mmCIF file of C-alpha atoms in Angstrom:
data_model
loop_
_atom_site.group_PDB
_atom_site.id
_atom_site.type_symbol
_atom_site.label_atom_id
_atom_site.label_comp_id
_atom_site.label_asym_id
_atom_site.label_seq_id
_atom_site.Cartn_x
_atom_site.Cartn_y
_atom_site.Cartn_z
ATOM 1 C CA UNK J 267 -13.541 2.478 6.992
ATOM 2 C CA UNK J 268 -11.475 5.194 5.034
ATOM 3 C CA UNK J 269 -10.146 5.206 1.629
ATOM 4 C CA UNK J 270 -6.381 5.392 0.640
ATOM 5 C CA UNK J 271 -5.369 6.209 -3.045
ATOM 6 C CA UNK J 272 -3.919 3.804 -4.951
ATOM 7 C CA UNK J 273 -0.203 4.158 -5.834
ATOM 8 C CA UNK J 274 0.519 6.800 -8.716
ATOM 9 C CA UNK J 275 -3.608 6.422 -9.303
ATOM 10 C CA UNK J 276 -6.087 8.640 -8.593
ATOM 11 C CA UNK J 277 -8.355 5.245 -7.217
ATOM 12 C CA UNK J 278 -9.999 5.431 -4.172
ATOM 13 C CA UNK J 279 -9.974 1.958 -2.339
ATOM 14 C CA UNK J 280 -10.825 0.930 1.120
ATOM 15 C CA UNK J 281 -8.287 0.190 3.604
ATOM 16 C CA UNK J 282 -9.294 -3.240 3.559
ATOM 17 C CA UNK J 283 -8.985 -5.605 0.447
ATOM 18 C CA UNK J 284 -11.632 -8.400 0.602
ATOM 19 C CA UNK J 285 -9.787 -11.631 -0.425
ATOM 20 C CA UNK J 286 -12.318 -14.153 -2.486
ATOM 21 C CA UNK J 287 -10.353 -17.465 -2.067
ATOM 22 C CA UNK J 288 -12.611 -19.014 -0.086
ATOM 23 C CA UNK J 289 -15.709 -17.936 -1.741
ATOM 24 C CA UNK J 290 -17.083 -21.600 -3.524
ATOM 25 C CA UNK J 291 -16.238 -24.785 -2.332
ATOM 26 C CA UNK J 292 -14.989 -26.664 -5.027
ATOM 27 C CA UNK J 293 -12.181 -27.208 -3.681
ATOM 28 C CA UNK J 294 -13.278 -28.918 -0.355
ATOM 29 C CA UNK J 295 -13.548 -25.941 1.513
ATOM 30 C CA UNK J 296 -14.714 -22.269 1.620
ATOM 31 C CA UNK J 297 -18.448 -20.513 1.822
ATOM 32 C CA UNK J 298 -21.410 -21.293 -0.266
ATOM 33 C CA UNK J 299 -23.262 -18.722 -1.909
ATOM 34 C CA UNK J 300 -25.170 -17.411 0.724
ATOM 35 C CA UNK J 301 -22.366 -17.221 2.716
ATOM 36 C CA UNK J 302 -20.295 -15.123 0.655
ATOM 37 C CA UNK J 303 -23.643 -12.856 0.241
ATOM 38 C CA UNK J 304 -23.297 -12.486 3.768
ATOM 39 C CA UNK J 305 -19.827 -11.705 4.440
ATOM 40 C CA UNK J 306 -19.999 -8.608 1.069
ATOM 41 C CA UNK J 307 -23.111 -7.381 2.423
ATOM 42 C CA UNK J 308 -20.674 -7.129 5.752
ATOM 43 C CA UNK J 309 -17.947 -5.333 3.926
ATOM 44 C CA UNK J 310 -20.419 -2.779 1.871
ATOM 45 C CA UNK J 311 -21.844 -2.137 5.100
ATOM 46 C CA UNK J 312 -18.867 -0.961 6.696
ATOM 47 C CA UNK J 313 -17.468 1.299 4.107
ATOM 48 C CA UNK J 314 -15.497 -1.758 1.865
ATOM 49 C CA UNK J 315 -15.203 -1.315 -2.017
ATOM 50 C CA UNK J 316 -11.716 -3.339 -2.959
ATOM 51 C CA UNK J 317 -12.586 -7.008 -3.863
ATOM 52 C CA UNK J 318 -9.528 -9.597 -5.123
ATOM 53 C CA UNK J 319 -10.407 -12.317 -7.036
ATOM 54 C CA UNK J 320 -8.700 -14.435 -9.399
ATOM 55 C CA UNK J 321 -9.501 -16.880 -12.522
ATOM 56 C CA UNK J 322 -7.980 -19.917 -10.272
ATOM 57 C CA UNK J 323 -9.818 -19.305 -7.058
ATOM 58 C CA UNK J 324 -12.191 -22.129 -6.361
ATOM 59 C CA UNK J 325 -11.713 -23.653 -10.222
ATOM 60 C CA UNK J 326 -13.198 -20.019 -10.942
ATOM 61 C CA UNK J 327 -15.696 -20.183 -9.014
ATOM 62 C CA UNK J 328 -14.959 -17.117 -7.084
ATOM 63 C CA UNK J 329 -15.809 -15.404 -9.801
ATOM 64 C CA UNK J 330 -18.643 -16.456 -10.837
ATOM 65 C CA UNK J 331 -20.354 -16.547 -7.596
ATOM 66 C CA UNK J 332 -19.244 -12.603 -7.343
ATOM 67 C CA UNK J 333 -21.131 -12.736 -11.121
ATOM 68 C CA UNK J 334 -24.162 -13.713 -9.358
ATOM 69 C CA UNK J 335 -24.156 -11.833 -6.049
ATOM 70 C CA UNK J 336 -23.136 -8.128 -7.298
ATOM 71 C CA UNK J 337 -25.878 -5.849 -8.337
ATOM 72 C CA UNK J 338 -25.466 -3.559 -10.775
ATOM 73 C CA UNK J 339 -25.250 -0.831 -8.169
ATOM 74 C CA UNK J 340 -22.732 -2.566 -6.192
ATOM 75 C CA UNK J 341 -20.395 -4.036 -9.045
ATOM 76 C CA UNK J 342 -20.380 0.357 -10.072
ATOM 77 C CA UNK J 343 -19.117 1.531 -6.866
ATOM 78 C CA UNK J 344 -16.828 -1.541 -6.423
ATOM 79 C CA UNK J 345 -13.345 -1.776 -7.065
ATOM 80 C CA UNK J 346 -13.071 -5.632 -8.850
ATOM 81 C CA UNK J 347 -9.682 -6.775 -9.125
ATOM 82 C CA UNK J 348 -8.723 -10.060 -10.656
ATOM 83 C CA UNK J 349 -5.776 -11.884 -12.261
ATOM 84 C CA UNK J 350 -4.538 -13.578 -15.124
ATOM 85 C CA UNK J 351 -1.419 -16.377 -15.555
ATOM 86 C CA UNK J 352 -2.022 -19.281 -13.535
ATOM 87 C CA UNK J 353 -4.534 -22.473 -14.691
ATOM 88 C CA UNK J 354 -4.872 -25.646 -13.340
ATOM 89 C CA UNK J 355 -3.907 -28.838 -14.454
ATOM 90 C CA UNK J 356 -6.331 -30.997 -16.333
ATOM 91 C CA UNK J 357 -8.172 -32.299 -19.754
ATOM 92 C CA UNK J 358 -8.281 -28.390 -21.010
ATOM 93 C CA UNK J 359 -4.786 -27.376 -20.303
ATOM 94 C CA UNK J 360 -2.322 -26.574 -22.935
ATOM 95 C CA UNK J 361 0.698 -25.139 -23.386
ATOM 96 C CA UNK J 362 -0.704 -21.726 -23.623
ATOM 97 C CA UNK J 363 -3.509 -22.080 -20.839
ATOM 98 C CA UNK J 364 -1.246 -20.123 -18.216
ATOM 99 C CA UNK J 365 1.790 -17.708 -18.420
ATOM 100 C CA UNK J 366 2.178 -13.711 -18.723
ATOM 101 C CA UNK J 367 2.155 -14.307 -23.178
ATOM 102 C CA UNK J 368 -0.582 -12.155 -24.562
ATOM 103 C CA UNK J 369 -2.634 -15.267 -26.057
ATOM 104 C CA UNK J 370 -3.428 -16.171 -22.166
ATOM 105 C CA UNK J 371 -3.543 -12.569 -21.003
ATOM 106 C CA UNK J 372 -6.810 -12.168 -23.665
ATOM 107 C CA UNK J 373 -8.244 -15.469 -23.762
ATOM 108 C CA UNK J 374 -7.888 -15.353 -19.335
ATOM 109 C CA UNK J 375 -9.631 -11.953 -18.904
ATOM 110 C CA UNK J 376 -12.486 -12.739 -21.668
ATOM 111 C CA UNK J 377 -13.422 -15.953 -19.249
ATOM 112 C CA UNK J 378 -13.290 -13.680 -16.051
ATOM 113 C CA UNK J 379 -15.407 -10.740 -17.943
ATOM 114 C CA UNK J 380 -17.876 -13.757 -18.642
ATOM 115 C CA UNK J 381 -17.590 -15.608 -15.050
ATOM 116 C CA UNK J 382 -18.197 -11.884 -13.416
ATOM 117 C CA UNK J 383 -20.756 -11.266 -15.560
ATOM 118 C CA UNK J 384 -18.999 -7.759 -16.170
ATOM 119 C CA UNK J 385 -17.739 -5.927 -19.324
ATOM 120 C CA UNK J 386 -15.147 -5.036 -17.398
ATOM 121 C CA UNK J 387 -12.187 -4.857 -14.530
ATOM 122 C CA UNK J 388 -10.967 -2.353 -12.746
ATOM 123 C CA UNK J 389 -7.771 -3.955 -11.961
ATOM 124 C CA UNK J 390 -6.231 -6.885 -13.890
ATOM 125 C CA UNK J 391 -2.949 -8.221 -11.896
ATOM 126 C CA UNK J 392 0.070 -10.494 -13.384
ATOM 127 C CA UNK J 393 -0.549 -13.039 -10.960
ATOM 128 C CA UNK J 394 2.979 -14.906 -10.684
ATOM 129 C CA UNK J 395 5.908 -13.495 -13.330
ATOM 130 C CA UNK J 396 6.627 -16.352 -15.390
ATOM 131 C CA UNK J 397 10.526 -15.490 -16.197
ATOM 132 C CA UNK J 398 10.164 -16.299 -19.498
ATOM 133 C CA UNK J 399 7.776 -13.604 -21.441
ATOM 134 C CA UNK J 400 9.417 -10.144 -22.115
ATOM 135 C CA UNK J 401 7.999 -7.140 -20.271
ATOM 136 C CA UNK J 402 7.859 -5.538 -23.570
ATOM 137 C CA UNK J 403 5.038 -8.066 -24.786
ATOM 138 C CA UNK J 404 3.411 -7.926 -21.181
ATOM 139 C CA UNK J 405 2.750 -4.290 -20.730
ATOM 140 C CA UNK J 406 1.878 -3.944 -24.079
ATOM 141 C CA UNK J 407 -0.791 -6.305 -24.317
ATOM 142 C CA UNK J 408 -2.186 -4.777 -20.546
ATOM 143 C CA UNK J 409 -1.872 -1.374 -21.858
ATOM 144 C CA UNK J 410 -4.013 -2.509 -25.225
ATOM 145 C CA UNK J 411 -6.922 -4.079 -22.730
ATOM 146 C CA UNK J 412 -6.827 -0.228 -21.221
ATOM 147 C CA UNK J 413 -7.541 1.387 -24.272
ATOM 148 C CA UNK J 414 -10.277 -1.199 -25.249
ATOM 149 C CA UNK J 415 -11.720 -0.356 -21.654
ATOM 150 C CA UNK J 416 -11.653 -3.770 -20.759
ATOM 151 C CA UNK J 417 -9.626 -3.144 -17.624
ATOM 152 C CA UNK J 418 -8.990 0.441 -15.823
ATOM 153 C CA UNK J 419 -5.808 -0.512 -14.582
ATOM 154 C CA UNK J 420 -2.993 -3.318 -14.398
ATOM 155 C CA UNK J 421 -1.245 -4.696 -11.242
ATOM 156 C CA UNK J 422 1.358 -7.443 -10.651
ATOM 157 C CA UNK J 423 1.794 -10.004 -7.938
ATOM 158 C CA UNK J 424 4.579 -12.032 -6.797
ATOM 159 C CA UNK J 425 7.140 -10.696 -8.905
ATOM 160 C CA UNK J 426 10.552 -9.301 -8.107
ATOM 161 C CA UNK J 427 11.366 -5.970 -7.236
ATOM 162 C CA UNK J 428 13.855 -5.812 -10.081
ATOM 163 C CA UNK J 429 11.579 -6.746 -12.648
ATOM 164 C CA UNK J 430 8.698 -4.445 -11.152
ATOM 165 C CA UNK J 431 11.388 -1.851 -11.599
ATOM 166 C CA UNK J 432 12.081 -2.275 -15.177
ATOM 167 C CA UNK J 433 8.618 -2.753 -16.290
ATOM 168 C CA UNK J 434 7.489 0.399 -14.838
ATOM 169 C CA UNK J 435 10.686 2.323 -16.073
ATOM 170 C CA UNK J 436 9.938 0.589 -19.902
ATOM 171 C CA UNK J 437 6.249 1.539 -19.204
ATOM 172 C CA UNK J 438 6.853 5.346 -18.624
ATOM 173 C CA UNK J 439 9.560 5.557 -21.535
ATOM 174 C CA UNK J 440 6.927 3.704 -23.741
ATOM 175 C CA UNK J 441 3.777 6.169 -23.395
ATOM 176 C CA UNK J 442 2.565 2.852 -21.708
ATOM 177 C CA UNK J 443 -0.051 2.377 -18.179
ATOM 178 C CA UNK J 444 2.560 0.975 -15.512
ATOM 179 C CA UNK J 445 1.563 -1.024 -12.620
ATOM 180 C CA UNK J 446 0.122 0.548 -10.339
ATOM 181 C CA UNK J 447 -0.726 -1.560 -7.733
ATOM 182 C CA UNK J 448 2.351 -4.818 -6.358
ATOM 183 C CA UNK J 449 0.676 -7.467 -4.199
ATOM 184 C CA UNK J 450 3.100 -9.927 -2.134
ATOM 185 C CA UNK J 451 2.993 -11.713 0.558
ATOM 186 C CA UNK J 452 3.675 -9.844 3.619
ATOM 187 C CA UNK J 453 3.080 -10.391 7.831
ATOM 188 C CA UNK J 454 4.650 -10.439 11.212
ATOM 189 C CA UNK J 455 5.841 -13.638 10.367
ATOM 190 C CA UNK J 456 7.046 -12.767 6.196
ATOM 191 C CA UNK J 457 9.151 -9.614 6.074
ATOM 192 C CA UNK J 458 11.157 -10.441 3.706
ATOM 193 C CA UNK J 459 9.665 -8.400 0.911
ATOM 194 C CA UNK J 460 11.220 -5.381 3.577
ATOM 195 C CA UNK J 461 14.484 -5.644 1.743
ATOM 196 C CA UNK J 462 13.122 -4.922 -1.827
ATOM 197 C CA UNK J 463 9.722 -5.075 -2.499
ATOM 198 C CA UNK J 464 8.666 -2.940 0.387
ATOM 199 C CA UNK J 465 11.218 0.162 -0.238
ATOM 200 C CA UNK J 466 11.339 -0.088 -4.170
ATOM 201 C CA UNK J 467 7.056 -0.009 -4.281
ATOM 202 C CA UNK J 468 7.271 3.304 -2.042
ATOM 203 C CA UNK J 469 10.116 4.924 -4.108
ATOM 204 C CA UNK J 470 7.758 4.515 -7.161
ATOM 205 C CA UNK J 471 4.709 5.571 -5.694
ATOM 206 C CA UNK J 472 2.971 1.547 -6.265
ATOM 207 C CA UNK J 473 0.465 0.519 -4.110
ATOM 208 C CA UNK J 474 1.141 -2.084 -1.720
ATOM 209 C CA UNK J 475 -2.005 -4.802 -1.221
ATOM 210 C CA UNK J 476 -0.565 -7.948 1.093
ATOM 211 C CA UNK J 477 -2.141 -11.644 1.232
ATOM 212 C CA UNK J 478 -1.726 -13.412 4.097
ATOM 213 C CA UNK J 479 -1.465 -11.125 6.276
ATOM 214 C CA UNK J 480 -2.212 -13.692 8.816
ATOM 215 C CA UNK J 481 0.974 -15.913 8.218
ATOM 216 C CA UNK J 482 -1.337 -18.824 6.919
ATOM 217 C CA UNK J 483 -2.886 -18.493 10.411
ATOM 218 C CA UNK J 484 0.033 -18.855 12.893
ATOM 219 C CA UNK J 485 -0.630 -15.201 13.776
ATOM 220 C CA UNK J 486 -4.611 -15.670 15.217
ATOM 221 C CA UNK J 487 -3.559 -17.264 18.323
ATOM 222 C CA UNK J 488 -4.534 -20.759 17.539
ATOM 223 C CA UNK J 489 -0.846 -22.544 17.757
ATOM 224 C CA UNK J 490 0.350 -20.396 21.027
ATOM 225 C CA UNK J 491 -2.673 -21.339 22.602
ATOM 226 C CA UNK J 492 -2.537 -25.058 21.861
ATOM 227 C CA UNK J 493 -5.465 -25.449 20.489
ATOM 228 C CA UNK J 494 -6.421 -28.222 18.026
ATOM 229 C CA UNK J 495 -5.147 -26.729 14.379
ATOM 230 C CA UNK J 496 -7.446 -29.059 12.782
ATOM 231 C CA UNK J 497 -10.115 -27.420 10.199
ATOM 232 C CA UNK J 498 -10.703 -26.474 6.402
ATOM 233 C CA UNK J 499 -8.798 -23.533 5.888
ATOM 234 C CA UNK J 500 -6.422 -23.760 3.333
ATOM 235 C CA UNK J 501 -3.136 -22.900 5.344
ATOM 236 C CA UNK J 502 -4.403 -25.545 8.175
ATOM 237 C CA UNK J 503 -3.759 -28.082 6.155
ATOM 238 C CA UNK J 504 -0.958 -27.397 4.115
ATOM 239 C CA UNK J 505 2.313 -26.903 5.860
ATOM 240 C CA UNK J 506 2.971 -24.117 3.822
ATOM 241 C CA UNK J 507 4.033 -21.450 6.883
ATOM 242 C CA UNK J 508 6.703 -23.839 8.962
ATOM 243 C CA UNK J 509 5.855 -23.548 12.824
ATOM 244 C CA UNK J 510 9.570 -22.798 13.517
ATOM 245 C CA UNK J 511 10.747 -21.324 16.709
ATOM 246 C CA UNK J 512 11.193 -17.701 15.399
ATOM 247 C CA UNK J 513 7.694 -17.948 14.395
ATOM 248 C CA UNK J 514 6.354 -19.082 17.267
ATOM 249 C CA UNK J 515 7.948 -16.224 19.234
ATOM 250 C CA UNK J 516 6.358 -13.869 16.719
ATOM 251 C CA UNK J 517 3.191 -15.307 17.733
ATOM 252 C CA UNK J 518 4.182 -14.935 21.337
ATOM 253 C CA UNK J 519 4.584 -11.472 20.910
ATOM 254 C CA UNK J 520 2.122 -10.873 19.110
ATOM 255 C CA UNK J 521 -0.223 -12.529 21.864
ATOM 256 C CA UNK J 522 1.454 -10.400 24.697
ATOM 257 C CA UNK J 523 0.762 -7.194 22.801
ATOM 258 C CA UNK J 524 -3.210 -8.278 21.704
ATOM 259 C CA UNK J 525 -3.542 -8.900 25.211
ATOM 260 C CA UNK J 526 -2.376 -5.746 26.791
ATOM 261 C CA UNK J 527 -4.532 -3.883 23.851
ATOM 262 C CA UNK J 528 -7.415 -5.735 24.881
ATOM 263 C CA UNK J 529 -7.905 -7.416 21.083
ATOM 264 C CA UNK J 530 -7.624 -10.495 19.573
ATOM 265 C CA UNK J 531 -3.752 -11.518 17.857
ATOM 266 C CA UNK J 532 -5.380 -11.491 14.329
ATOM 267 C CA UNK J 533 -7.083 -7.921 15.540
ATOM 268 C CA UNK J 534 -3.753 -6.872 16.841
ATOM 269 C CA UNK J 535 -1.481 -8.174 13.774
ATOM 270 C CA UNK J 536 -4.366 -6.448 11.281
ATOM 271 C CA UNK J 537 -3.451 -3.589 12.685
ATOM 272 C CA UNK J 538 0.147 -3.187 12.692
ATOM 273 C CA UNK J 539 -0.074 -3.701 8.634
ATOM 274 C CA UNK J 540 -2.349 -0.894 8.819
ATOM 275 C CA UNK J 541 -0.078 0.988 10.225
ATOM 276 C CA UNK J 542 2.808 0.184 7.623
ATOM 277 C CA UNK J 543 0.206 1.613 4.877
ATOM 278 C CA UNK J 544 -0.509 -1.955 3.459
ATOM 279 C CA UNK J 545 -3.482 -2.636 2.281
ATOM 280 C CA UNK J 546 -4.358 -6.153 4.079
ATOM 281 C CA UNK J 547 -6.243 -8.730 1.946
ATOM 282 C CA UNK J 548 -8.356 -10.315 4.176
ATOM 283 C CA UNK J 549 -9.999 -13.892 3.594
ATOM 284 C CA UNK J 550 -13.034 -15.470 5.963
ATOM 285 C CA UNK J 551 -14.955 -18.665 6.058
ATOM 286 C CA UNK J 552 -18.071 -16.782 7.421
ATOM 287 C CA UNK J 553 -19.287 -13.416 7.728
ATOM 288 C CA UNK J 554 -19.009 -13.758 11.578
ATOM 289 C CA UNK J 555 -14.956 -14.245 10.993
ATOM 290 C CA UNK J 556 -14.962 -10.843 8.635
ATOM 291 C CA UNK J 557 -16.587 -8.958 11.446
ATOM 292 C CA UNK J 558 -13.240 -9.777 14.003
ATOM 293 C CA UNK J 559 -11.183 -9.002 11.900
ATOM 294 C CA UNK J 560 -12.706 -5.439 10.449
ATOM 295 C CA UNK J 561 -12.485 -4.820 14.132
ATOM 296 C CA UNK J 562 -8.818 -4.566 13.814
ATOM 297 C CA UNK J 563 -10.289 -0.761 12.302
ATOM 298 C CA UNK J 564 -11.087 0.189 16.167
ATOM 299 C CA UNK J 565 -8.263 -1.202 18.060
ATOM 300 C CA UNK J 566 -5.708 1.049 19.204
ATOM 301 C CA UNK J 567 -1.907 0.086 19.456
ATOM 302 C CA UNK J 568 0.737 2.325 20.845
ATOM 303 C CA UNK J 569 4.173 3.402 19.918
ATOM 304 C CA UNK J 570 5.505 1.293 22.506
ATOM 305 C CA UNK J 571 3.238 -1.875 21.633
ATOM 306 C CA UNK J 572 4.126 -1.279 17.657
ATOM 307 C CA UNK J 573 7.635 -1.087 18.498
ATOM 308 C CA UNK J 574 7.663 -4.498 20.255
ATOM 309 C CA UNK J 575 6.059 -5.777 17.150
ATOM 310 C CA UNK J 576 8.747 -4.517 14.769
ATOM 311 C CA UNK J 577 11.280 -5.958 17.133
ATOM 312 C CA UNK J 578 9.964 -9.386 17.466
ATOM 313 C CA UNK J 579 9.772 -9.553 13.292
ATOM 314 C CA UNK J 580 12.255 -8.029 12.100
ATOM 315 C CA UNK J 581 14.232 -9.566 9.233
ATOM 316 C CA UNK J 582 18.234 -9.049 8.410
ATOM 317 C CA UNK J 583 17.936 -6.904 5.497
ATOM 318 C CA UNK J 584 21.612 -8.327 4.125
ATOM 319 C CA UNK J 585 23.716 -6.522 1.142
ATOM 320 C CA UNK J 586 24.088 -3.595 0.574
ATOM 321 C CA UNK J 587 21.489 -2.481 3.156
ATOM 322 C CA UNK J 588 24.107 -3.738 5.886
ATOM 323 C CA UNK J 589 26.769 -2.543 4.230
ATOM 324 C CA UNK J 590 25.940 1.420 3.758
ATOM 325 C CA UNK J 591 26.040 0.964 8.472
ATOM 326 C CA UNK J 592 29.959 0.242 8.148
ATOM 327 C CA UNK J 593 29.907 3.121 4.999
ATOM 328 C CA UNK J 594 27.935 5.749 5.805
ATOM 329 C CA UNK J 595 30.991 7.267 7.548
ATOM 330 C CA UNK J 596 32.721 8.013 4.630
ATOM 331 C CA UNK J 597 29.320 8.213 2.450
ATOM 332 C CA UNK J 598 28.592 11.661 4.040
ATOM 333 C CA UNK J 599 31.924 12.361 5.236
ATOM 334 C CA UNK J 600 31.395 12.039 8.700
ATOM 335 C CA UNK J 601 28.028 14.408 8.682
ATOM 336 C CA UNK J 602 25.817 11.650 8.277
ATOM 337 C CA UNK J 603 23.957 12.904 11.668
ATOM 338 C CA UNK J 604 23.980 16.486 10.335
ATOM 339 C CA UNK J 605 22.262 16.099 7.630
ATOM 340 C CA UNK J 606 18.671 16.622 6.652
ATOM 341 C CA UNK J 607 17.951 13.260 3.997
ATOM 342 C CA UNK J 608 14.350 14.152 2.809
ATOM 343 C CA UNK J 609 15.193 12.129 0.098
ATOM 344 C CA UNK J 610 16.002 8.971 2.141
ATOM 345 C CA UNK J 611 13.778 6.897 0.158
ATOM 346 C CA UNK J 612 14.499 4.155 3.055
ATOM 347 C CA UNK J 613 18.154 4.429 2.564
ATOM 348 C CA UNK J 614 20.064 4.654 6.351
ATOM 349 C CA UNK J 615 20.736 3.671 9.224
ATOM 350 C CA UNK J 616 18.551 0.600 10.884
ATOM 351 C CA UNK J 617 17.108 3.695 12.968
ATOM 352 C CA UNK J 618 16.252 4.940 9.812
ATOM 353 C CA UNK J 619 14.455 2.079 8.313
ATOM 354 C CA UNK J 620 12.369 1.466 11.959
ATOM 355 C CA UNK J 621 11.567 4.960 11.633
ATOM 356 C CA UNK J 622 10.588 4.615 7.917
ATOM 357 C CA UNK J 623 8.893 1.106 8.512
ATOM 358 C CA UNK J 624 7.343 2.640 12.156
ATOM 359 C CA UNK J 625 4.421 5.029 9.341
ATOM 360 C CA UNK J 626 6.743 8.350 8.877
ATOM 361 C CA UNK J 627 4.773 8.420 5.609
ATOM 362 C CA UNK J 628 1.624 10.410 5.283
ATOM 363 C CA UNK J 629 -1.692 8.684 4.115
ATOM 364 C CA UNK J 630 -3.836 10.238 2.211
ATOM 365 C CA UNK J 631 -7.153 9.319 3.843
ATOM 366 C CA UNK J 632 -10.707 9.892 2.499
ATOM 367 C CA UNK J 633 -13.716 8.884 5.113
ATOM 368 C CA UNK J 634 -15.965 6.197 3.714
ATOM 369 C CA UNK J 635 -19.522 6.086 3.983
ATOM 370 C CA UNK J 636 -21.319 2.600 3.922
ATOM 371 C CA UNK J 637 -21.625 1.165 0.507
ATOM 372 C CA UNK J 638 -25.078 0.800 -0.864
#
């Protein structure tokens, strides 16, 4: 395991992202205590110190079963992240239980700080923008929780690019902490977030943390191989990733490539979102599961095998990304080939944005011992 820093920060996390969702089972599903002892003891062991957790995972039980598990040793030379903004339905909702307002940004991170038996975070994400508080009142009340040193540093999730953008721009002109870390939903079978999210969190230096990077499941081998889809994962029984044709030939692809690599298509997919310098956020229902895919560390995929990969995925990136092919003529005055762009910023021809999306960036990559 090896360390990447974290956006604009000078944080050290692992290259993998422990996802908590299925720690606790009150939902139906997921690991008991002892199991989710076993699968961080797993993770420390091999170098892992970036945990994601949120107030809504398991009814917050996620959090308080990381509360009970992480020794004071551990919780110091972890990286905890959590999030704030969504609640669930029931007797204790009310109108200001969820949203990005301040009154649910306080009252949500006090229960978490109680839950994780911690006095505090190091990263507190926006879970889901909610469109209707002003970034103004947002950032402000994140940038507040800094100074009190209840949280080291704020994040967003599932937001737009545009509004990303603007919050980070406000944040600078403000004397305010910015986001530093976006996470989205990204895979072989979502690369959507290529057209905005992708380029505009590498032009501002944010790190990029993914969930799902499994497409929900389609991409571990179990629908290509026909195999009974049954089980108590979340995505198995939720049609929430549609089996469509194009994803099913992603999966095919993905299979083809595993298989010539000698690795498994979960192994194999892992991988390639390695390579794209996105930290995955990997969820298991036992420790045994964790252990495949941290394996995805030792597997070895060549240019060739990557580049099938890309092609199989690859989304239409649309207006104005389409546009600047037809353009770029008169853009650079017929020199566009002549021209050194060093500042391309992902801007170019699609040979340009393979090439950018194919890991011409540099990491900056720290070796990890095992965690105590």
């Amino acid at each position: 395991m090896k360390y990447k820093l974290l956006g604009r920060s000078g944080l050290r996390v692992s290259e993998f992202c422990l996802g908590t969702m299925t720690f606790g089972t009150a939902w139906g599903w997921g690991c008991d205590e002892a199991g989710c002892r076993s699968q961080l003891d797993l993770f420390f062991g091999q170098g892992g110190n970036f945990i994601d957790t949120s107030n809504v995972y398991g009814s917050g039980q996620a959090e308080e079963i990381l509360g009970n598990i992480l020794t004071p040793a551990q919780r110091n030379s972890t990286v905890l992240g959590t999030k704030y903004t969504d609640n669930l339905p029931g007797e204790t909702a009310h109108a200001n239980s969820a949203g990005n307002q301040r009154k649910n940004m306080v009252q949500s991170l006090e229960g978490s700080l109680k839950r994780l038996k911690t006095d505090y975070v190091d990263i507190f994400y926006v879970h889901t923008w909610d469109f209707t508080t002003r970034p103004e009142e947002v950032l402000r009340g994140l940038d507040d929780l800094i100074r009190q040193g209840k949280i080291l540093y704020a994040g967003i999730s599932d937001a737009p690019a545009w509004v990303i953008s603007r919050c980070n721009e406000l944040a600078d002109r403000m004397g305010w902490s910015p986001f530093v870390v976006n996470q989205f939903e990204y895979s072989l079978v979502e690369r959507t977030p290529d057209r905005e999210i992708v380029p505009m969190s590498r032009a501002l230096d944010i790190g990029m943390v993914a969930w799902s990077p499994l497409g929900g499941g389609i991409l571990t081998g179990k629908y290509t191989a026909n195999k009974d889809a049954g089980g108590s994962r979340r995505m198995d029984n939720v049609p929430y990733k549609t089996l469509s044709e194009r994803n099913l030939t992603i999966a095919r692809a993905l299979d083809a490539v595993a298989q010539e690599a000698g690795c498994t298509p979960s192994q194999a997919a892992l991988k390639w979102m390695l390579k794209k310098r996105i930290i995955p956020v990997i969820g298991a229902s036992s420790a045994d599961q964790l252990k495949i895919n941290l394996a995805s560390l030792d597997v070895e995929l060549s240019d060739d095998q990557l580049g099938q990969l890309e092609s199989a995925s690859a989304v239409e990136l649309g207006f104005p990304h389409d546009f600047f092919e037809s353009a770029k003529g008169f853009v650079y005055a017929g020199l566009f080939d002549r021209i050194d762009r060093h500042r391309d910023d992902g801007i170019g021809t699609s040979a340009d944005a393979k090439q950018n999306a194919n890991f011409s960036y540099t990491d900056v990559m720290i070796d990890s011992p095992a965690q105590a």
